[in-house]
Short mmCIF file of C-alpha atoms and ligand atoms in Angstrom, two decimals:
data_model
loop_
_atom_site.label_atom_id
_atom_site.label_comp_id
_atom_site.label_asym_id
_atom_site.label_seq_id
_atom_site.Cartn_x
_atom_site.Cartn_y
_atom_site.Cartn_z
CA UNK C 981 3.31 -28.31 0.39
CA UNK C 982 1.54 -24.74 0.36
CA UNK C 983 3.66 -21.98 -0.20
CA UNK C 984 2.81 -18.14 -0.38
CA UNK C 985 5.05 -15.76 -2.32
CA UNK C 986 5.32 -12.48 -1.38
CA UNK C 987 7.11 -9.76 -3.02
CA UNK C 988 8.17 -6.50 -2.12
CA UNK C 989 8.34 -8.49 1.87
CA UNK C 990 10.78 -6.19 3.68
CA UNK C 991 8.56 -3.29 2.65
CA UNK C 992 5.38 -2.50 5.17
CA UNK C 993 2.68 -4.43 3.76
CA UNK C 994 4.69 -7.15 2.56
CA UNK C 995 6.20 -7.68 6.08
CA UNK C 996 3.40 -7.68 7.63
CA UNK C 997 2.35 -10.48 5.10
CA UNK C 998 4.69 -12.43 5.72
CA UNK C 999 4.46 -12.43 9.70
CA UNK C 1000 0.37 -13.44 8.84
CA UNK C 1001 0.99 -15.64 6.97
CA UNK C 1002 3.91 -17.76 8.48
CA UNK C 1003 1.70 -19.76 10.73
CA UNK C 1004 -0.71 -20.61 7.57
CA UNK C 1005 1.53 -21.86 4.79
CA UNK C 1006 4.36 -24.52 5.28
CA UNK C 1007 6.66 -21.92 3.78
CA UNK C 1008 6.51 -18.43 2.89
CA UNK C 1009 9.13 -16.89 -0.06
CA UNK C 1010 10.12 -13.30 0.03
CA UNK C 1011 11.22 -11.61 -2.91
CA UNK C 1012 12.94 -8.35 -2.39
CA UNK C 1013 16.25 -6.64 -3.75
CA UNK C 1014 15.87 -3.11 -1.16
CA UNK C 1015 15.01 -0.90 -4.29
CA UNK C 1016 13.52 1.38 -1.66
CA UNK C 1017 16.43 2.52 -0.79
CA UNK C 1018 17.47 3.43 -4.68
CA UNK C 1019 14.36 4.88 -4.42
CA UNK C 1020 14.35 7.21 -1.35
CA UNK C 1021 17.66 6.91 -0.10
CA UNK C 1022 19.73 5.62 3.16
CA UNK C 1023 16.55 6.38 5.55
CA UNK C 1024 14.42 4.36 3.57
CA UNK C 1025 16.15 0.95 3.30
CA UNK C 1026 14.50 -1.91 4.18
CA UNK C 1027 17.18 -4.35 4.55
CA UNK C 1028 16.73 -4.37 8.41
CA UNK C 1029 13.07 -5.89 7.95
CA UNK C 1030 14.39 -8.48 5.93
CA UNK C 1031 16.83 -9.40 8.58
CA UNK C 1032 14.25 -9.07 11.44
CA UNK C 1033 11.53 -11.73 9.61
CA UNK C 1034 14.89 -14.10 8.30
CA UNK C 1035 15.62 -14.00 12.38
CA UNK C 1036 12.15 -14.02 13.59
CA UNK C 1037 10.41 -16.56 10.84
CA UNK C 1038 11.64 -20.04 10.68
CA UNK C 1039 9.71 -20.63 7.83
CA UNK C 1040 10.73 -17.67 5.59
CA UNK C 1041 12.96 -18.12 2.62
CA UNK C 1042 14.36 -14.73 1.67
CA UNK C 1043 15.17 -14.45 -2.28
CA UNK C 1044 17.30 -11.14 -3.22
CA UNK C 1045 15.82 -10.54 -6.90
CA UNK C 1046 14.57 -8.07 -8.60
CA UNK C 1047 10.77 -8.81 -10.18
CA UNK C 1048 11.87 -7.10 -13.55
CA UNK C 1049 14.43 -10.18 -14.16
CA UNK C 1050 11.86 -13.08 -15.87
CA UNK C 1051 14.50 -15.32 -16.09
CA UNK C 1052 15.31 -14.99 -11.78
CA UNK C 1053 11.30 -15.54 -11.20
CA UNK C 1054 10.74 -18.52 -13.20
CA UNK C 1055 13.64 -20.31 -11.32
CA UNK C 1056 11.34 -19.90 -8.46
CA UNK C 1057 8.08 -20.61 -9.75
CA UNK C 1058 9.74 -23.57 -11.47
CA UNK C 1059 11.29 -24.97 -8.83
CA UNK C 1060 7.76 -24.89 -6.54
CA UNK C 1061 5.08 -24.49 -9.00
CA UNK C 1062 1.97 -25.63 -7.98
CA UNK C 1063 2.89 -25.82 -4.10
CA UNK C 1064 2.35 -22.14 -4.58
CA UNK C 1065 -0.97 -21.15 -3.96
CA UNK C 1066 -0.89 -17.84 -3.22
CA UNK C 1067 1.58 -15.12 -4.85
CA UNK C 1068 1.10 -11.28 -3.08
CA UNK C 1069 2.49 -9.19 -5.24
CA UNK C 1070 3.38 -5.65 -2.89
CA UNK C 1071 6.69 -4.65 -4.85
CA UNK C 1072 6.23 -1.77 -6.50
CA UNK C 1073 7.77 1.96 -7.25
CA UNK C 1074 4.85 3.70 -4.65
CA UNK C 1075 5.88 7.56 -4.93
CA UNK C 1076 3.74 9.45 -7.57
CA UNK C 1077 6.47 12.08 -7.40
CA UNK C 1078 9.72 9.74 -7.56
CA UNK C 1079 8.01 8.34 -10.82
CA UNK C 1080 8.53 11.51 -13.29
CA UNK C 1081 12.37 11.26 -12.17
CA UNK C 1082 12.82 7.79 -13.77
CA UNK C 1083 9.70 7.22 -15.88
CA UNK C 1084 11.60 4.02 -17.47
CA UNK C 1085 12.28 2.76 -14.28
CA UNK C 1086 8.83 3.06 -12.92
CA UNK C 1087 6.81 1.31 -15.52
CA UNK C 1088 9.17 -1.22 -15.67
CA UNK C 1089 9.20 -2.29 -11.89
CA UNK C 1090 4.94 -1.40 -11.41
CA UNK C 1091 3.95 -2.74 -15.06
CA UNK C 1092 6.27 -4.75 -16.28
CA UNK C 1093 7.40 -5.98 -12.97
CA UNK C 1094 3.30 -6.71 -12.42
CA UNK C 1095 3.04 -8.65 -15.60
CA UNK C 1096 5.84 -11.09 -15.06
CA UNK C 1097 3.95 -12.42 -11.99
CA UNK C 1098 1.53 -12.72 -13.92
CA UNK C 1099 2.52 -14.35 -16.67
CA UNK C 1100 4.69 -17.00 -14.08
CA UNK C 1101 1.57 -17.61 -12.04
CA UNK C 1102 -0.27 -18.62 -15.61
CA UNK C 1103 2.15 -20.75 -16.51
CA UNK C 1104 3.56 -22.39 -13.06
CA UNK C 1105 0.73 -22.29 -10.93
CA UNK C 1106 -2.39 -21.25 -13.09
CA UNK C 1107 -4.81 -22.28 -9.66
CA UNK C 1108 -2.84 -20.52 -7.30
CA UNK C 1109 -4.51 -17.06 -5.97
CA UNK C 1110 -2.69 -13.78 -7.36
CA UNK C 1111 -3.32 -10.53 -5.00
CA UNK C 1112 -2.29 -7.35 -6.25
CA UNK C 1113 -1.46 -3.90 -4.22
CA UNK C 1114 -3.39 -1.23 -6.34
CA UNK C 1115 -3.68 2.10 -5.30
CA UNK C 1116 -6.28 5.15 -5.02
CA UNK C 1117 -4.39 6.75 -7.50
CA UNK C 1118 -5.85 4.62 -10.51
CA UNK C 1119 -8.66 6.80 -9.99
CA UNK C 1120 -5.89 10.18 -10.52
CA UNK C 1121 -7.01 13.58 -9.54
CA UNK C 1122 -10.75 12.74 -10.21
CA UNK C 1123 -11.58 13.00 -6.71
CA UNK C 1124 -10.56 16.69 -6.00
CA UNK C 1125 -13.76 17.37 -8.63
CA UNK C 1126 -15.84 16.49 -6.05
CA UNK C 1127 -17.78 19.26 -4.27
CA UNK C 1128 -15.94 20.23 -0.65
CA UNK C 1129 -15.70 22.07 2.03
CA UNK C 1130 -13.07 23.85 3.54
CA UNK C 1131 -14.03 23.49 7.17
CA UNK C 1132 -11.18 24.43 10.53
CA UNK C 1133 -8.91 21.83 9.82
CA UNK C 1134 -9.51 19.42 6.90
CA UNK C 1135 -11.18 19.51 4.16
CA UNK C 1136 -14.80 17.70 3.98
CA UNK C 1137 -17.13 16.27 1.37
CA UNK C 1138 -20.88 18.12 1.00
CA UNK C 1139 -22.71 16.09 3.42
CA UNK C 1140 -25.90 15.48 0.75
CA UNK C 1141 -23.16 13.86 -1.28
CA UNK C 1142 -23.14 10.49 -2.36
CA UNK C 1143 -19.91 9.16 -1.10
CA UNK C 1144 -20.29 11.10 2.09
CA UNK C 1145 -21.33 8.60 4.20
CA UNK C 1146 -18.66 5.71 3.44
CA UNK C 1147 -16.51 7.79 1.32
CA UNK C 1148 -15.21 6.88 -2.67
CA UNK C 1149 -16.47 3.70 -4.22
CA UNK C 1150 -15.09 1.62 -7.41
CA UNK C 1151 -17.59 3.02 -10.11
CA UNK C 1152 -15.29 6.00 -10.10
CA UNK C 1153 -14.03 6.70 -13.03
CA UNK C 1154 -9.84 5.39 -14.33
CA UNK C 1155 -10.14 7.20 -17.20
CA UNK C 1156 -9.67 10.77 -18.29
CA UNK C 1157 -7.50 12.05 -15.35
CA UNK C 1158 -3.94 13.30 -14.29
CA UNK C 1159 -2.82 10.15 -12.48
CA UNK C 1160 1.16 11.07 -12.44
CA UNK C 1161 2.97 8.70 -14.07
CA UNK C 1162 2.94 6.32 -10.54
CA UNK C 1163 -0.56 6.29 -11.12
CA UNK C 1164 -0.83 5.70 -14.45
CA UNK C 1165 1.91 2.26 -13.89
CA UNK C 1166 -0.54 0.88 -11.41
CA UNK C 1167 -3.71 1.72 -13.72
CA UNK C 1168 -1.99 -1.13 -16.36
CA UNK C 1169 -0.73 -3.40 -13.95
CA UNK C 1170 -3.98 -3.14 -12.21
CA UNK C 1171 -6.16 -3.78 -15.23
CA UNK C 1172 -3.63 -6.60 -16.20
CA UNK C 1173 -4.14 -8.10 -12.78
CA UNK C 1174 -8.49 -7.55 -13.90
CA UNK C 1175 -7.07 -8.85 -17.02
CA UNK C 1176 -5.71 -12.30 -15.92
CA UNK C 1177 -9.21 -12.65 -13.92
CA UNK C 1178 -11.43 -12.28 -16.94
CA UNK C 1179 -9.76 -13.78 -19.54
CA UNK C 1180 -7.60 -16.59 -18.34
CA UNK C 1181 -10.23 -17.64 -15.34
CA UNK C 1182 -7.27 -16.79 -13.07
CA UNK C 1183 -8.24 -16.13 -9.54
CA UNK C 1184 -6.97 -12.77 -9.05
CA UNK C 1185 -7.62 -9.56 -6.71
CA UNK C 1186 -7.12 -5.99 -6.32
CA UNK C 1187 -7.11 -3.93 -3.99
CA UNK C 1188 -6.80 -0.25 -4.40
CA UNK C 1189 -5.28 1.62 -1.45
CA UNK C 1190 -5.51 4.76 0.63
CA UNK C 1191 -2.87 5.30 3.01
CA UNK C 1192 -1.62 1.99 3.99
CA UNK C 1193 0.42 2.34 6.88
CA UNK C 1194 2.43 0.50 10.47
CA UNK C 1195 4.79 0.38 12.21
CA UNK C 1196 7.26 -1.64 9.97
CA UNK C 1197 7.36 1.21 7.41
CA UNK C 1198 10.41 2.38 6.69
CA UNK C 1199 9.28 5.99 5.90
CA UNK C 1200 10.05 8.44 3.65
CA UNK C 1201 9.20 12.21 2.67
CA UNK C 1202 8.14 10.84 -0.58
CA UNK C 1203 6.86 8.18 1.06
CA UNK C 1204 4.98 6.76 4.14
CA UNK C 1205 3.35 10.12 5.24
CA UNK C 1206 2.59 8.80 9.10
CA UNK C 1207 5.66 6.94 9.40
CA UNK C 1208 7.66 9.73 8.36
CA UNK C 1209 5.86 12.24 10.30
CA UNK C 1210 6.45 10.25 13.24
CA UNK C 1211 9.97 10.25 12.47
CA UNK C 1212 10.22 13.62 12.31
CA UNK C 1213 8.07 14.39 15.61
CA UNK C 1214 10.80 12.14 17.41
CA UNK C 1215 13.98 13.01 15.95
CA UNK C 1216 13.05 16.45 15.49
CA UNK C 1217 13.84 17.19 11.95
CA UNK C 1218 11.72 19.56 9.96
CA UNK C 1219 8.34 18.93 8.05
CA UNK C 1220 6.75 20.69 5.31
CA UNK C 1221 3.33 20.26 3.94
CA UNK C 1222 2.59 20.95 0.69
CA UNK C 1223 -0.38 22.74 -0.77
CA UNK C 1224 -4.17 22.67 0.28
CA UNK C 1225 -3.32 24.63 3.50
CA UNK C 1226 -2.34 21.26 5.27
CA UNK C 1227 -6.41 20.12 5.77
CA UNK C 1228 -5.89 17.56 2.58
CA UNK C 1229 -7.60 14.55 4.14
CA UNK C 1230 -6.49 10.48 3.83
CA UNK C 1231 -8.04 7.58 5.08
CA UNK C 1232 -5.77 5.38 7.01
CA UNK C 1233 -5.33 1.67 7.45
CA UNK C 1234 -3.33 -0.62 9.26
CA UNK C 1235 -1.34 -3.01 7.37
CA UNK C 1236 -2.44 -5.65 9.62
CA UNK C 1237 -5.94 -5.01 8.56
CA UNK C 1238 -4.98 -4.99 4.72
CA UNK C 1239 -3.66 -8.11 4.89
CA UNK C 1240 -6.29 -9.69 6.63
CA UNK C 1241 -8.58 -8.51 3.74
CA UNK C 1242 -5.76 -10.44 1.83
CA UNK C 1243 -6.15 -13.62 3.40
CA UNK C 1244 -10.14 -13.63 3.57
CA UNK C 1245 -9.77 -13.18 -0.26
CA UNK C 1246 -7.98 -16.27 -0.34
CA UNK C 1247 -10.10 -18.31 1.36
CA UNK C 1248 -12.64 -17.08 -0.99
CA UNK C 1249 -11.41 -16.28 -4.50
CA UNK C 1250 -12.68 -14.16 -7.20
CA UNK C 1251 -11.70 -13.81 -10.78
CA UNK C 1252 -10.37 -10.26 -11.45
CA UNK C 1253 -12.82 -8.50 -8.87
CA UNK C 1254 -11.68 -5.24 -7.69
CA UNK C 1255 -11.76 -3.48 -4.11
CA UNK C 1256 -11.36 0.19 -2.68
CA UNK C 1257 -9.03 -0.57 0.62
CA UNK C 1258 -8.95 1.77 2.91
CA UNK C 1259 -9.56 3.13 6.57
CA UNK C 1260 -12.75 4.46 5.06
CA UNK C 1261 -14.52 6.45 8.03
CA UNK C 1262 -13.45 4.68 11.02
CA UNK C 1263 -9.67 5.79 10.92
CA UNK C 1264 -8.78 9.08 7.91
CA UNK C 1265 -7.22 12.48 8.90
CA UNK C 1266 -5.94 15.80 7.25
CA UNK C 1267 -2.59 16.34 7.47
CA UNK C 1268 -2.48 19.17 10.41
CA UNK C 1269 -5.35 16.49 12.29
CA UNK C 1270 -1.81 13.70 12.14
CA UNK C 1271 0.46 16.54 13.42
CA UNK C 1272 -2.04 17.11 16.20
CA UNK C 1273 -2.04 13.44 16.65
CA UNK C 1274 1.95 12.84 16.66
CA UNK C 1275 2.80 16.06 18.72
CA UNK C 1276 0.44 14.12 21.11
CA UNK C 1277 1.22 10.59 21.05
CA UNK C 1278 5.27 11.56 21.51
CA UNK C 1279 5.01 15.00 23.64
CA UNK C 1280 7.46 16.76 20.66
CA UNK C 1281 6.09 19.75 18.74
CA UNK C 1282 6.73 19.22 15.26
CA UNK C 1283 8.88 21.22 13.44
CA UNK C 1284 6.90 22.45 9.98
CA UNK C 1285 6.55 24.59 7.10
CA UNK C 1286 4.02 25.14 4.70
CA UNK C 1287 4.89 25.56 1.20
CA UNK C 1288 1.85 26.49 -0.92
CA UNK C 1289 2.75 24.09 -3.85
CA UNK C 1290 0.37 21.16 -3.85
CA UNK C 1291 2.00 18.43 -4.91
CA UNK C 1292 1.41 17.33 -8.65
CA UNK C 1293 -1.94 15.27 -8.55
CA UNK C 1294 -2.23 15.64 -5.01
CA UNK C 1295 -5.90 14.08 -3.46
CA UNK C 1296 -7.55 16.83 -1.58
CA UNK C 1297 -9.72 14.48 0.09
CA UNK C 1298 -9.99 10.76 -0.01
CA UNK C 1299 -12.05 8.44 1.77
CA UNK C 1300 -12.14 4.52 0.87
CA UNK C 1301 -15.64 2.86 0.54
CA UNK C 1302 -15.01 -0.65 1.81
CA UNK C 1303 -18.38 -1.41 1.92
CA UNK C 1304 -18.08 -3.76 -1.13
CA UNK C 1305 -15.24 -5.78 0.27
CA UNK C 1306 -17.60 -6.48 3.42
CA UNK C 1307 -20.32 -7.42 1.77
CA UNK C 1308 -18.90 -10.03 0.20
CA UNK C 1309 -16.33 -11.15 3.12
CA UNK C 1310 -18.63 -9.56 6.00
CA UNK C 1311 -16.30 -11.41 9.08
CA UNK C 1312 -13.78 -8.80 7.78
CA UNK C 1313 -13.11 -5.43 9.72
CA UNK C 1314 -10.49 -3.02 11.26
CA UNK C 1315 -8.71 -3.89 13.85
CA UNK C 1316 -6.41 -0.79 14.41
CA UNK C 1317 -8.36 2.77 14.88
CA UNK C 1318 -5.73 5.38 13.99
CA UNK C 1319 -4.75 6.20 18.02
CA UNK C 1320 -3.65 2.61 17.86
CA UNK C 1321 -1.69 2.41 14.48
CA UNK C 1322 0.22 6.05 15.02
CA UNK C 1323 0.93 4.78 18.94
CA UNK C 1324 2.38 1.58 17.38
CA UNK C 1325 4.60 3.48 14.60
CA UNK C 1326 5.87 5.61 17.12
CA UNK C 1327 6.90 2.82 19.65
CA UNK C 1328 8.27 1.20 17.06
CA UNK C 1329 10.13 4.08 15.53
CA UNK C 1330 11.50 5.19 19.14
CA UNK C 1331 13.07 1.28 19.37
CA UNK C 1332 14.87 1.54 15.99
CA UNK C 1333 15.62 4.93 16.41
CA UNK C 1334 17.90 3.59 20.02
CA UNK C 1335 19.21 0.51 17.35
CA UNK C 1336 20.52 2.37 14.85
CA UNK C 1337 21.58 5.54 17.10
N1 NAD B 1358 1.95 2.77 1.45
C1 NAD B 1358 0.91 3.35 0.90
O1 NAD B 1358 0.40 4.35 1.41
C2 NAD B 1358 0.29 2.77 -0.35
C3 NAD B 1358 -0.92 3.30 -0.80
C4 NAD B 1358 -1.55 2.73 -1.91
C5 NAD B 1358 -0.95 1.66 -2.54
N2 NAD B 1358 0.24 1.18 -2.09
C6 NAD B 1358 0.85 0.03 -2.80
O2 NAD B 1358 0.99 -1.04 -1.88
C7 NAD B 1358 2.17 -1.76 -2.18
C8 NAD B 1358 3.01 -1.91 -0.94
O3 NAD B 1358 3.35 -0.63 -0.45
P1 NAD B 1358 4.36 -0.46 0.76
O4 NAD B 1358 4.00 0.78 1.45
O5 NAD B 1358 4.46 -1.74 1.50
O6 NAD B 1358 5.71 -0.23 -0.07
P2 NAD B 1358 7.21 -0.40 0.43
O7 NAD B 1358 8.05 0.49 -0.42
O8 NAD B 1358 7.29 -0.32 1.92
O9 NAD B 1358 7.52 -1.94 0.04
C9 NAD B 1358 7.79 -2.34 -1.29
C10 NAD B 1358 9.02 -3.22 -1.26
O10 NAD B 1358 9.24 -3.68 -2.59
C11 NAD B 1358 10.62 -3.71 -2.84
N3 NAD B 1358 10.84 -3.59 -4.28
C12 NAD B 1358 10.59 -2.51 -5.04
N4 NAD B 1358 10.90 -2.75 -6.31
C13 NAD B 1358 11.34 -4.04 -6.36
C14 NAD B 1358 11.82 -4.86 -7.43
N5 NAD B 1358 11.90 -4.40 -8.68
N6 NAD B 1358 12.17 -6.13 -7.15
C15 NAD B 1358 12.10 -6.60 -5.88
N7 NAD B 1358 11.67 -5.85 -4.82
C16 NAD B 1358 11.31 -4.58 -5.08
C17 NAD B 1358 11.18 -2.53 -2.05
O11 NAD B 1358 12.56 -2.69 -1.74
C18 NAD B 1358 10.30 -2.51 -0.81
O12 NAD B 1358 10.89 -3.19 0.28
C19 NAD B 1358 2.83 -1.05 -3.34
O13 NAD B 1358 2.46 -1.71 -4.53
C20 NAD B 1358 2.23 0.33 -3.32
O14 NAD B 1358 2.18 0.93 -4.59
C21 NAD B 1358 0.87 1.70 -1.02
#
């Protein structure tokens, strides 16, 4: 039997995992307890994408546990072992701000949490692949160092600049940086993930993210910045964007296009390689560039403020160079431009907004 594991699967990029995925495995296990919405509250939950995939996928085995409980994954990996061959590990604590709240509870879901998948896999199912959702942020405020350019409305790198062509690549430096302390979780679970690669011949992968984002994200303000714009263009609640006069610029991808990276890693493993993931230059915007955007797409003016405080850590401008992921899987690119992936959110959004009203 093949199996994949995914945790974190009623979250966006886990969901849309295990939706891929259910038509190439014989069963695919979800592991996810709703911490999002001890996280980020009521609007954040995730408990109705966990009931959507247990209704939708036949094959889908939902497991309510918590990845900090060793004793609650081994039963699992145990019971399946080596029919699991690939383990996507998405579960995490994702807000760089939510993290200086509860720093205990932080490291102990992105490290620790990280590190007991680890270990499992090693012990359970040693040839299985491990896939791990970094983030951007492992490289912490080194990016607003770079030389920009304040131009009408984002923020732009120096066009004789290196990266300004496909944007930030993995020789960046990890070191030496404010990462907040979200950041600085994911640096050691990512470098445990590197870790498990290189020392223990363990096929593993990660994959540092810009903003990952779709329509199955249950969106907060500390979280999800399209989703929850969205939101907020359709229910008409207020916005405020913080710091950097609202031209701070991400690069966007799709989660369907993440996880498609995902599986053509699988097909074709690596041992502890790492990856900048990303909507690099075909899909990134500033933040008053996705206003513009959602005011269109859903014909409601948004209702924001500006507060000058830049959030702590905050990227000014951060473009993904995915041009070492495609040279080495070059079948692999985006699907989703970012017209497509803020139409979907907000058709999606308007359904569950009737659902739930
Ligand atoms: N969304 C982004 O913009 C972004 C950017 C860069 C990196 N990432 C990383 O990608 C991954 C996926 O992000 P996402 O946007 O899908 O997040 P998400 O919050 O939508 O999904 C994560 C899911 O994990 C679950 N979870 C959290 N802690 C858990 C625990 N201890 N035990 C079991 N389940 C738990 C949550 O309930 C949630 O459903 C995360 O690791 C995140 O750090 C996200």
């Amino acid at each position: 039997m093949n199996i994949a594991l995914v945790t974190g699967s009623a979250g966006l990029i886990g969901s849309e995992a295990v939706e891929f995925f259910a038509d190439k495995f014989d069963l695919v296990i979800g592991i996810d307890n709703n911490l999002r919405e001890y996280f980020f509250g009521k609007d954040a939950a995730t408990d109705w994408n966990k009931n959507r995939l247990s209704s939708k996928i036949k094959n889908y085995k939902h497991v309510n546990i918590d990845i900090r409980e060793v004793k609650d994954l081994e039963k699992i990996f145990a019971d399946y072992n080596t029919d699991i061959k690939l383990i996507l590990h998405t579960a995490a604590q994702p807000s760089h701000d939510w993290a200086a709240k509860e720093p205990f509870t932080d490291f102990s879901v992105n490290a620790t949490g990280t590190v007991n998948l680890l270990e499992m896999t090693r012990l359970h199912a040693p040839q299985a692949v491990f896939i791990f959702t970094s983030t951007n942020k492992v490289y912490g405020d080194n990016p607003n160092f770079l030389p920009l350019i304040e131009q009408e409305t984002r923020w732009e790198i120096a066009t004789e600049h290196a990266y300004f062509e496909q944007g930030i690549d993995e020789k960046m430096s990890i070191d030496n940086t404010k990462h907040s302390l979200f950041g600085a979780s994911k640096v050691a679970a990512d470098v445990f993930v590197q870790e498990y690669g290189k020392y223990f011949g363990m096929k593993t992968g990660v994959f540092r993210g810009g903003c990952l984002t779709g329509p199955n994200h249950s969106g907060a303000q500390l979280h999800g910045f399209l989703a929850y714009l969205m939101k907020c263009a359709i229910t008409g609640n207020p916005y405020t964007i913080f710091g950097y006069k609202g031209k701070q610029v991400r690069d966007n991808i799709h989660s369907y296009d993440l996880v498609n990276m995902f599986w053509h890693f699988y097909q074709l493993p690596k041992a502890g390689e790492v990856y900048n993931a990303g909507g690099g230059r075909f899909a990134n915007c500033s933040m008053l560039e996705a206003i513009r955007l959602c005011e269109k797409i859903s014909g409601k003016k948004i209702n924001y403020t500006y507060s000058d405080n830049a959030r702590n850590g905050d990227h000014i401008w951060y473009i993904s160079d995915v041009s070492k992921f495609k040279k080495d899987y070059p079948t692999w690119t985006w699907k989703y431009n970012l017209l497509d992936t803020l139409t979907q959110i907000h058709d999606g959004l308007s359904v569950r907004e009737i659902v739930t009203n």
